[in-house]
XYZ file of C-alpha atoms in Angstrom:
679
model
C -13.335 -12.004 26.636
C -14.355 -12.806 30.192
C -11.687 -13.621 32.715
C -12.377 -15.615 35.831
C -10.542 -16.852 38.914
C -7.053 -15.981 40.089
C -3.685 -16.567 38.563
C -1.906 -19.814 39.004
C 1.302 -18.324 40.377
C 2.464 -15.223 42.165
C 0.370 -12.865 44.254
C -3.394 -12.514 44.008
C -5.233 -9.494 42.713
C -4.840 -6.554 42.982
C -1.157 -7.089 43.919
C -0.557 -9.111 40.749
C -1.972 -6.278 38.653
C 0.237 -3.645 40.257
C 3.260 -5.886 39.740
C 2.307 -6.254 36.070
C 1.713 -2.508 35.690
C 5.098 -1.738 37.219
C 6.794 -4.270 34.958
C 5.086 -2.829 31.874
C 6.307 0.677 32.675
C 3.286 2.330 34.266
C 4.354 4.522 37.173
C 0.922 5.102 38.662
C 0.032 8.394 36.999
C -1.874 9.203 33.802
C 1.411 10.368 32.267
C 3.194 7.048 32.424
C 6.534 6.330 30.814
C 5.120 6.508 27.305
C 8.484 6.231 25.547
C 9.398 3.035 27.398
C 5.960 1.499 26.820
C 5.891 2.390 23.114
C 9.330 0.846 22.630
C 8.260 -2.484 24.170
C 4.781 -2.941 22.717
C 3.006 -2.282 19.441
C 0.766 0.771 19.227
C -2.428 -1.282 19.545
C -1.178 -3.214 22.590
C 0.207 -0.073 24.235
C -3.139 1.707 23.802
C -5.211 -1.127 25.283
C -2.774 -1.531 28.196
C -3.000 2.189 28.894
C -6.806 2.080 28.734
C -7.035 -0.946 31.040
C -4.625 0.653 33.517
C -6.696 3.828 33.626
C -9.918 1.816 33.941
C -8.487 -0.225 36.811
C -6.965 2.668 38.767
C -9.186 5.643 37.896
C -12.446 4.111 36.664
C -14.554 4.866 33.572
C -13.325 7.667 31.343
C -14.859 11.006 32.327
C -12.118 13.381 31.160
C -12.911 15.753 28.267
C -12.038 14.695 24.761
C -8.554 15.973 23.819
C -7.990 18.216 20.855
C -7.545 16.552 17.498
C -4.240 18.450 17.245
C -2.870 15.935 19.777
C -3.327 12.580 17.961
C -1.531 10.543 20.634
C -3.636 11.882 23.499
C -6.747 11.551 21.365
C -5.978 7.861 20.655
C -5.345 7.183 24.344
C -8.589 8.885 25.323
C -10.563 6.954 22.681
C -9.105 3.596 23.795
C -10.002 4.345 27.422
C -13.467 5.663 26.572
C -14.331 2.499 24.611
C -14.070 0.393 27.790
C -17.303 1.948 29.024
C -18.264 0.843 32.534
C -15.948 -2.166 32.788
C -15.389 -2.988 36.452
C -11.968 -2.374 37.959
C -11.120 -6.003 38.768
C -11.929 -7.121 35.232
C -9.675 -4.395 33.813
C -6.901 -5.645 36.103
C -7.297 -9.226 34.908
C -7.397 -8.251 31.249
C -4.264 -6.138 31.743
C -2.389 -9.105 33.224
C -3.739 -11.472 30.583
C -2.602 -9.278 27.675
C 0.801 -8.811 29.282
C 1.137 -12.606 29.606
C 0.314 -12.992 25.917
C 2.863 -10.357 24.918
C 5.640 -11.311 27.343
C 5.275 -14.831 28.744
C 7.082 -15.312 32.024
C 7.075 -11.616 32.890
C 6.500 -12.320 36.571
C 9.517 -14.572 36.803
C 11.707 -11.894 35.259
C 10.158 -9.205 37.455
C 10.748 -11.095 40.680
C 13.942 -12.900 39.541
C 12.427 -16.090 40.911
C 9.922 -18.685 39.877
C 7.147 -19.226 42.386
C 5.525 -22.551 42.937
C 1.946 -22.768 41.681
C -0.684 -21.637 44.154
C -3.929 -23.478 43.532
C -7.051 -21.784 44.839
C -9.608 -24.591 44.973
C -13.026 -24.280 46.586
C -14.484 -27.701 47.416
C -17.266 -28.899 49.670
C -15.113 -31.057 51.900
C -12.547 -30.593 54.680
C -8.883 -31.450 54.196
C -7.868 -33.473 57.189
C -4.221 -33.283 56.230
C -2.891 -29.801 55.544
C -0.010 -31.276 53.543
C -2.352 -32.837 51.042
C -2.802 -30.780 47.870
C -5.783 -31.829 45.748
C -5.085 -32.168 42.059
C -7.312 -30.267 39.724
C -8.980 -33.127 37.900
C -11.731 -33.732 40.467
C -13.010 -30.307 41.463
C -16.697 -30.918 40.987
C -18.826 -30.728 44.105
C -20.996 -33.816 44.295
C -23.554 -34.770 46.899
C -22.203 -37.159 49.543
C -18.690 -37.426 48.159
C -16.081 -39.652 49.687
C -12.525 -38.329 49.791
C -9.522 -40.632 49.565
C -6.341 -38.662 50.279
C -2.735 -39.686 49.983
C 0.395 -38.318 51.563
C 2.743 -35.895 49.787
C 0.208 -34.405 47.468
C -1.166 -37.701 46.169
C -4.235 -38.281 44.086
C -7.584 -37.058 45.405
C -10.403 -39.304 44.235
C -14.142 -38.790 44.535
C -16.775 -41.456 44.393
C -20.436 -40.558 44.037
C -23.010 -43.002 45.349
C -24.814 -42.822 41.970
C -21.698 -43.817 40.040
C -21.261 -47.513 39.433
C -17.777 -48.316 38.127
C -17.587 -51.457 36.039
C -14.235 -51.182 34.394
C -12.225 -48.258 33.083
C -14.357 -45.361 31.926
C -17.767 -46.734 32.916
C -20.238 -43.898 33.436
C -23.711 -44.646 34.708
C -24.664 -41.440 36.509
C -26.684 -39.057 34.364
C -26.653 -35.250 34.204
C -23.585 -34.903 36.433
C -20.053 -33.975 35.492
C -17.413 -36.489 36.517
C -13.694 -36.870 35.856
C -12.875 -40.191 34.191
C -9.623 -41.923 35.226
C -7.522 -40.994 32.186
C -4.048 -42.419 31.686
C -1.096 -41.507 29.535
C 0.780 -38.233 29.183
C -1.709 -35.375 29.360
C -1.397 -32.403 27.028
C -0.023 -29.187 28.449
C -2.700 -27.119 30.207
C -4.272 -24.628 27.796
C -7.295 -22.705 26.591
C -8.553 -21.360 23.248
C -7.591 -24.669 21.642
C -9.483 -26.711 19.067
C -11.159 -30.064 19.713
C -12.941 -32.612 17.526
C -14.094 -36.240 17.754
C -13.454 -38.767 14.988
C -14.249 -42.472 15.508
C -14.145 -42.656 19.315
C -11.084 -40.420 19.504
C -10.923 -36.826 20.720
C -8.247 -34.686 19.091
C -6.851 -31.546 20.770
C -4.842 -29.052 18.721
C -3.069 -25.783 19.535
C -4.208 -23.259 22.113
C -2.687 -20.759 24.520
C -0.595 -21.439 27.611
C 0.902 -18.533 29.579
C 0.649 -16.341 26.518
C 2.473 -18.823 24.276
C 0.660 -20.216 21.255
C 0.846 -23.996 20.774
C 0.851 -26.247 17.701
C 0.930 -29.713 19.259
C -1.689 -32.361 18.458
C -2.931 -34.874 21.043
C -5.533 -37.635 20.929
C -7.626 -39.191 23.702
C -8.962 -42.692 23.068
C -12.507 -42.584 24.438
C -12.645 -46.352 24.864
C -9.544 -46.709 27.026
C -9.316 -43.061 28.176
C -5.669 -42.969 27.162
C -3.812 -39.836 26.044
C -1.135 -39.935 23.373
C 0.691 -37.294 21.347
C 0.456 -37.334 17.570
C 3.787 -36.824 15.851
C 2.588 -35.007 12.775
C 4.525 -34.415 9.566
C 4.261 -31.456 7.224
C 3.948 -31.811 3.456
C 5.524 -29.237 1.083
C 3.418 -26.660 -0.697
C 4.097 -28.079 -4.144
C 6.576 -30.046 -6.223
C 8.199 -26.782 -7.334
C 8.611 -25.741 -3.679
C 9.807 -28.876 -1.837
C 10.484 -27.030 1.426
C 7.823 -27.850 4.046
C 5.275 -25.224 5.002
C 5.381 -23.644 8.435
C 2.484 -24.725 10.647
C 2.521 -21.739 12.970
C 1.279 -22.146 16.556
C -2.159 -20.641 16.989
C -4.990 -20.068 19.461
C -8.628 -19.100 19.143
C -9.049 -21.271 16.044
C -11.765 -23.805 15.201
C -11.151 -27.517 14.595
C -13.655 -29.147 12.240
C -13.768 -32.843 11.240
C -14.289 -33.201 7.475
C -14.083 -36.524 5.637
C -10.761 -38.040 6.781
C -9.242 -34.743 7.839
C -9.219 -32.231 10.666
C -9.587 -28.662 9.407
C -8.071 -25.874 11.511
C -9.702 -22.576 10.543
C -8.580 -19.050 11.560
C -6.991 -18.262 14.939
C -4.376 -15.815 16.193
C -0.693 -16.390 15.482
C 2.366 -14.516 16.718
C 2.865 -13.059 13.226
C -0.701 -12.381 12.056
C -1.733 -12.781 8.440
C -4.035 -10.437 6.574
C -6.718 -13.040 5.851
C -8.050 -16.209 7.439
C -5.671 -19.132 7.023
C -6.665 -22.780 7.060
C -4.779 -26.018 7.350
C -5.736 -29.685 7.216
C -4.451 -32.711 9.102
C -4.823 -35.985 7.202
C -5.765 -38.672 9.725
C -4.560 -41.457 7.433
C -1.141 -40.093 6.508
C -0.581 -38.073 9.670
C 0.464 -34.977 7.743
C -0.395 -31.283 7.862
C -1.031 -29.274 4.706
C -2.167 -25.736 3.938
C -5.669 -25.181 2.565
C -5.573 -23.341 -0.742
C -8.745 -21.298 -1.081
C -10.193 -19.040 -3.764
C -12.236 -15.876 -3.716
C -11.946 -13.006 -1.254
C -10.970 -14.519 2.094
C -12.180 -12.797 5.295
C -9.799 -10.813 7.464
C -7.801 -12.929 9.918
C -9.406 -13.389 13.326
C -9.832 -15.509 16.450
C -12.742 -16.176 18.777
C -15.037 -16.662 15.795
C -17.607 -19.417 15.365
C -17.185 -21.943 12.555
C -20.202 -24.157 11.895
C -20.333 -27.060 9.456
C -23.520 -26.989 7.351
C -23.578 -29.733 4.742
C -20.499 -29.128 2.604
C -19.935 -25.545 3.729
C -18.443 -23.766 6.712
C -20.269 -20.723 8.088
C -17.947 -18.258 9.852
C -19.329 -15.481 12.058
C -17.743 -12.723 14.119
C -14.534 -12.870 16.105
C -11.724 -10.432 16.821
C -9.020 -9.476 14.325
C -5.312 -9.060 15.030
C -5.847 -5.409 16.025
C -8.470 -6.471 18.616
C -11.282 -5.045 16.514
C -14.537 -6.943 17.071
C -16.376 -8.294 14.026
C -19.924 -9.337 13.117
C -19.494 -10.278 9.464
C -20.707 -13.540 7.960
C -18.773 -15.661 5.442
C -19.164 -19.083 3.806
C -16.407 -21.454 2.674
C -17.506 -24.114 0.191
C -15.440 -27.195 1.066
C -15.963 -28.783 -2.356
C -14.708 -25.800 -4.371
C -12.714 -24.204 -1.505
C -14.228 -20.849 -2.453
C -15.008 -17.991 -0.073
C -18.211 -15.957 -0.275
C -19.351 -13.096 1.936
C -23.029 -13.137 2.876
C -24.970 -9.949 2.229
C -27.615 -10.452 4.912
C -30.725 -8.477 5.722
C -32.136 -7.762 9.151
C -30.332 -6.569 12.269
C -27.203 -8.698 12.875
C -25.730 -9.360 16.327
C -23.456 -6.641 17.640
C -19.730 -7.196 16.989
C -18.459 -9.885 19.347
C -16.040 -12.737 19.946
C -15.946 -15.919 22.033
C -19.620 -16.651 21.370
C -21.251 -19.987 20.505
C -23.061 -21.015 17.330
C -25.022 -24.066 16.207
C -27.004 -25.177 13.171
C -30.591 -26.422 13.365
C -32.479 -28.280 10.633
C -29.582 -27.579 8.225
C -31.051 -24.087 7.790
C -30.989 -21.953 10.935
C -27.745 -20.669 12.429
C -28.149 -19.850 16.131
C -25.690 -17.468 17.821
C -25.654 -17.096 21.611
C -23.672 -14.891 23.956
C -20.112 -13.723 23.447
C -18.512 -10.510 24.551
C -17.048 -7.166 23.611
C -14.138 -5.472 25.350
C -16.398 -4.333 28.195
C -19.634 -6.345 28.074
C -20.788 -9.954 27.941
C -24.040 -10.938 26.225
C -26.820 -13.487 26.686
C -28.819 -12.611 23.583
C -29.909 -15.184 21.013
C -29.850 -14.467 17.277
C -31.001 -16.673 14.394
C -29.797 -16.453 10.801
C -31.928 -18.088 8.088
C -29.485 -19.516 5.538
C -32.211 -19.680 2.893
C -33.758 -16.237 3.345
C -30.337 -14.736 4.257
C -31.991 -12.841 7.098
C -31.143 -12.175 10.745
C -33.794 -12.263 13.471
C -33.841 -12.135 17.266
C -36.515 -14.511 18.578
C -37.971 -14.540 22.082
C -36.233 -16.968 24.430
C -38.264 -19.165 26.781
C -37.492 -20.673 30.169
C -34.644 -19.610 32.435
C -32.377 -17.564 30.167
C -28.680 -18.146 30.974
C -26.588 -15.371 32.466
C -24.394 -13.276 30.123
C -21.209 -15.085 29.220
C -18.298 -15.287 26.809
C -15.693 -17.952 26.182
C -18.203 -20.780 26.597
C -18.312 -23.996 24.563
C -21.286 -25.717 22.997
C -22.378 -28.835 21.153
C -25.637 -30.177 19.750
C -27.310 -33.531 20.415
C -30.343 -33.820 18.168
C -32.376 -30.663 18.575
C -30.783 -29.882 21.953
C -27.951 -27.366 22.219
C -25.763 -27.831 25.305
C -23.653 -24.897 26.543
C -20.885 -25.202 29.145
C -18.508 -22.784 30.842
C -17.623 -19.221 29.956
C -18.320 -16.328 32.263
C -18.946 -12.631 32.643
C -16.801 -9.851 34.048
C -17.199 -11.197 37.592
C -17.142 -14.991 37.687
C -17.393 -18.188 35.698
C -20.679 -19.764 34.659
C -21.413 -22.740 36.927
C -24.497 -24.077 35.129
C -24.581 -26.421 32.162
C -27.636 -25.324 30.194
C -29.517 -26.751 27.224
C -31.660 -25.047 24.606
C -34.359 -26.892 22.720
C -33.774 -25.374 19.287
C -37.338 -26.066 18.133
C -39.084 -24.340 21.029
C -36.229 -21.991 22.045
C -36.773 -23.067 25.677
C -33.815 -23.076 28.088
C -33.312 -25.410 31.036
C -30.462 -26.245 33.421
C -28.904 -29.704 33.131
C -26.240 -29.619 35.831
C -24.428 -27.222 38.110
C -20.970 -27.231 39.676
C -19.493 -25.294 42.574
C -16.209 -23.612 43.273
C -13.232 -22.851 41.055
C -13.578 -25.737 38.595
C -12.443 -26.194 34.976
C -16.066 -26.359 33.857
C -16.475 -22.710 34.907
C -13.627 -21.635 32.645
C -13.341 -19.638 29.460
C -11.798 -21.063 26.319
C -12.573 -24.690 27.188
C -13.629 -27.175 24.503
C -16.739 -29.361 24.339
C -17.374 -32.311 22.035
C -19.837 -35.201 21.768
C -18.602 -38.764 22.075
C -20.312 -42.124 22.333
C -20.085 -44.762 25.053
C -22.064 -48.000 24.971
C -24.328 -46.502 22.332
C -25.139 -43.391 24.398
C -24.036 -39.806 23.813
C -21.743 -38.110 26.293
C -20.407 -34.572 26.541
C -16.632 -34.264 26.976
C -14.925 -31.059 28.070
C -11.215 -30.293 28.136
C -8.979 -27.464 29.328
C -9.919 -23.834 29.874
C -8.713 -20.827 31.845
C -10.237 -19.656 35.127
C -7.277 -17.883 36.616
C -5.001 -20.775 35.818
C -4.717 -23.071 32.816
C -6.354 -26.505 32.926
C -5.826 -29.817 31.176
C -8.602 -31.819 32.835
C -11.157 -34.029 31.109
C -14.744 -34.003 32.394
C -17.638 -36.075 31.133
C -21.418 -35.712 31.374
C -23.912 -38.237 30.061
C -27.202 -36.432 29.319
C -30.249 -38.430 30.358
C -33.724 -38.390 28.866
C -34.463 -35.767 31.503
C -32.209 -33.293 29.718
C -34.492 -33.355 26.711
C -37.648 -33.929 28.741
C -37.213 -30.623 30.572
C -37.296 -28.719 27.301
C -40.243 -30.789 26.064
C -42.251 -30.109 29.204
C -41.323 -26.438 28.947
C -42.763 -26.476 25.439
C -46.111 -27.656 26.776
C -46.281 -24.505 28.917
C -45.322 -22.139 26.129
C -48.297 -20.020 24.941
C -49.655 -20.475 21.445
C -48.425 -16.996 20.501
C -44.827 -18.173 20.711
C -43.632 -19.227 17.259
C -41.019 -21.943 16.865
C -38.217 -21.715 14.373
C -39.867 -24.082 11.926
C -42.990 -26.204 11.592
C -42.999 -29.580 13.318
C -43.372 -32.578 11.029
C -44.462 -36.032 12.166
C -44.710 -34.887 15.807
C -45.915 -38.163 17.295
C -43.152 -40.190 15.690
C -40.455 -37.688 16.737
C -41.641 -37.595 20.338
C -41.975 -41.332 20.636
C -38.490 -41.800 19.241
C -37.237 -39.317 21.831
C -38.738 -41.318 24.709
C -38.636 -44.761 23.157
C -39.090 -47.416 25.809
C -37.145 -50.125 24.020
C -34.782 -50.886 26.878
C -36.311 -51.996 30.139
C -35.182 -50.181 33.210
C -33.829 -47.191 31.240
C -36.483 -44.934 32.673
C -35.462 -45.893 36.190
C -31.995 -44.460 35.539
C -33.310 -40.908 35.138
C -32.193 -38.850 38.105
C -34.590 -36.040 39.030
C -33.025 -33.163 40.949
C -34.632 -31.984 44.173
C -33.634 -28.642 45.692
C -34.162 -29.725 49.308
C -32.657 -33.206 49.309
C -30.093 -32.790 46.556
C -31.541 -35.559 44.353
C -33.970 -38.466 44.511
C -35.090 -41.204 42.124
C -38.645 -41.453 40.959
C -40.192 -44.821 40.477
C -40.234 -46.089 36.937
C -43.997 -46.491 36.741
C -44.749 -42.960 37.958
C -42.206 -41.481 35.571
C -43.603 -43.511 32.685
C -47.128 -42.348 33.439
C -45.988 -38.740 33.519
C -44.196 -39.133 30.214
C -47.213 -40.802 28.606
C -49.531 -38.089 29.929
C -47.191 -35.403 28.647
C -46.969 -37.117 25.264
C -50.757 -37.342 24.996
C -51.161 -33.653 25.773
C -48.437 -32.763 23.299
C -49.939 -35.038 20.673
C -53.315 -33.313 20.944
C -51.717 -29.880 20.833
C -49.543 -30.802 17.875
C -52.473 -32.322 15.986
C -54.430 -29.124 16.593
C -51.444 -27.124 15.456
C -51.121 -29.330 12.391
C -54.764 -28.724 11.467
C -54.211 -24.998 11.812
C -51.182 -25.266 9.581
C -53.168 -27.189 6.974
C -55.886 -24.523 7.008
C -53.310 -21.806 6.718
C -51.646 -23.722 3.885
C -54.977 -23.910 2.034
C -55.481 -20.174 2.456
C -51.989 -19.559 1.183
C -52.680 -21.725 -1.880
C -55.766 -19.653 -2.651
C -53.820 -16.455 -2.230
C -51.118 -17.897 -4.452
C -53.668 -18.692 -7.202
C -55.037 -15.153 -6.996
C -51.541 -13.776 -7.113
C -50.769 -15.867 -10.203
C -53.902 -14.575 -11.958
C -53.025 -11.017 -11.048
C -49.508 -11.644 -12.201
C -50.799 -12.845 -15.594
C -52.822 -9.650 -16.052
C -49.873 -7.561 -15.032
C -47.701 -9.469 -17.493
C -50.088 -8.711 -20.349
C -50.226 -5.065 -19.364
C -46.466 -5.017 -19.207
C -46.238 -6.444 -22.733
C -48.580 -3.712 -24.000
C -46.544 -1.029 -22.324
C -43.382 -2.516 -23.781
C -44.900 -2.374 -27.330
C -45.907 1.257 -26.827
C -42.488 2.016 -25.482
C -40.868 0.404 -28.547
C -43.040 2.535 -30.885
C -42.149 5.667 -28.961
C -38.489 4.751 -29.099
C -38.730 4.320 -32.907
C -40.420 7.713 -33.286
C -37.831 9.329 -31.078
C -35.111 7.795 -33.201
C -36.614 9.293 -36.383
C -36.908 12.668 -34.711
C -33.297 12.480 -33.682
C -32.330 11.758 -37.294
C -34.367 14.758 -38.554
C -32.833 16.984 -35.922
C -29.370 15.879 -37.010
C -30.153 16.667 -40.665
C -31.525 20.101 -39.776
C -28.447 20.836 -37.714
C -26.267 19.886 -40.694
C -28.244 22.172 -43.023
C -28.011 24.974 -40.494
C -24.277 24.560 -40.316
C -24.122 24.664 -44.174
C -26.190 27.879 -44.269
C -23.910 29.480 -41.735
C -20.918 28.617 -43.888
C -22.564 30.066 -47.029
C -23.490 33.237 -45.140
C -19.871 33.724 -44.130
C -18.688 33.196 -47.732
C -21.269 35.708 -49.013
C -20.141 38.304 -46.517
C -16.533 37.766 -47.624
C -17.417 38.211 -51.312
C -19.349 41.371 -50.555
C -16.384 42.841 -48.711
C -14.097 41.877 -51.603
C -16.494 43.521 -54.128
C -16.687 46.731 -52.108
C -12.926 46.835 -51.874
C -12.577 46.383 -55.658
C -15.062 49.146 -56.452
C -13.308 51.508 -54.078
C -9.949 50.761 -55.681
C -11.335 51.449 -59.201
C -12.796 54.759 -58.126
C -9.530 55.862 -56.599
C -7.650 54.982 -59.811
C -10.032 57.015 -61.969
C -9.621 60.025 -59.788
C -5.851 59.809 -60.022
C -6.027 59.667 -63.819
C -8.181 62.823 -64.088
C -5.861 64.775 -61.858
C -2.792 63.844 -63.925
C -4.217 65.398 -67.241
C -4.583 68.946 -65.858
C -1.029 69.090 -64.574
C 0.207 67.750 -67.895
C -1.557 70.510 -69.875
C -0.021 73.110 -67.634
C 3.372 71.542 -68.211
C 2.868 71.516 -71.998
C 2.271 67.843 -72.392
C -0.138 66.849 -75.162
C -3.473 65.536 -73.964
C -4.099 61.802 -74.242
C -6.672 60.379 -76.528
C -10.026 59.805 -74.888
C -9.885 56.175 -75.828
C -6.813 55.743 -73.701
C -8.395 57.191 -70.614
């Protein structure tokens, strides 16, 4: 969502935007060459390009809504109006970014030449040789850095006084980002890729480079810091269909380690599918295969979050192929490979993409940040996977700035978030959230145009000498990166959140009750290794950094632990009292429930008797209706017989009259009268 920095080739903004607008067919007026644009781009892309152009050159949409009799103008107005108050420079960058995705290499075709990369690097040192071009892998601004430059654009190395190098990849400095000396062929620079760690190896798959989707797979050995490319094979769909499946290049997907496989879930492809597609890479056989799932799969998307919870994947949000933002929630059971959509209660997060999500206590899904087409967020939402309910808790500490495109990873109950940015710049701070207390704190900060302040970078957790380390790769901050940066979180990273918890008022409720608090805290600050406390580096705003003595730090930690222990014991007693009250209420509720059950049984018996009586009445009514119908039939037959009788009597009377009339005329004619018996 957010776009930071400047492009890696060609002119800077706004000249680059105007070059892109001219190439795309916009002539600088609201009535651009619509026919040419519509013939080159799909309707959805043409509408968003038009809206971004108007936003960049005119500003927010203030024109009246067109008549519905003009569907094209109405669609253009709606697309522009949806951008809200997006700033002009962000609209320019999004315009160029979408054009790069649709037509990679547009600038080369527009200028009929390929420009050399222009690297805009801001660093806190002076370049004594103007011919020296620093490479991008060491952009972090450290205190008291020493620069070693080489002629003809050679390697620029930094050495911090707190870093003690004892062999390849040794990292002793805590809470600072450094660039390890990696070797081997690096992957192509990219963003929106997937990353995962399996057995001291970091795998990188897919991504986006200059608008082109990738499908290559690379691995970084975290022991030797050596890159190598994985030559993967593709297995056929089935025996009946021996032709291999097509593993389409993708970006914006999620890479999840599961058993001996890497699962690639969702993501945008050049030819989008209707539903989410998944594929699996077998680490033993080195082969790709398509995941066959059951149930109603979610609509295809990218920029979603995919979180592994036990044997299920929880998918939230993202952006579909038509750039429609989503906030739906789905679950994929990895044992049955069955999809289920979650019908949640509560107010969900607004539709968004490029957010971060994490699971806490195998129950609570936390969602932070993300962005829409015009806005970036810094809100925190929690979804209870047992109650199926959304909530928005109160955040403590220094809440991070709004951002999208950031990466995150969890270490214990601490959630580290790196990179991303808003509509203006990249996020320079690495922050951590204690998921039990919901307290934020800053771990480290960088300066200048560095890969760590990029969108679409990846972040994973590795292990070195038994200690956790955060590893970032790639990203986009105006140009595409392929750098590796490492941060080893010290005890201070978790201590800051713990000390913040001690200052949180009692009214603030944590996500869940704390169990065995003393044991958990002591394990967090276990003093099993001598001298480990002395390695904690405490930041100082005035001097940059200074080291506290081990004894003073230990005393502070012990004092903090004692205070927390007393508070937690008091809290535990309150919880026990509340639990007792709840048990009493539960017993009363059970008794009341028993009475209600008996009353319900009585009502059911009465209802059954009433139903029986109603049934008998219905039978009687049916019999009466039948009798009534019979009486109506008899009445009709009686009326018919009466009419027939009347007709017969009338006919007999008429015949008698005719006979009497015939005798008179016969006498007059001389005919002998008939015998009376014959009349």
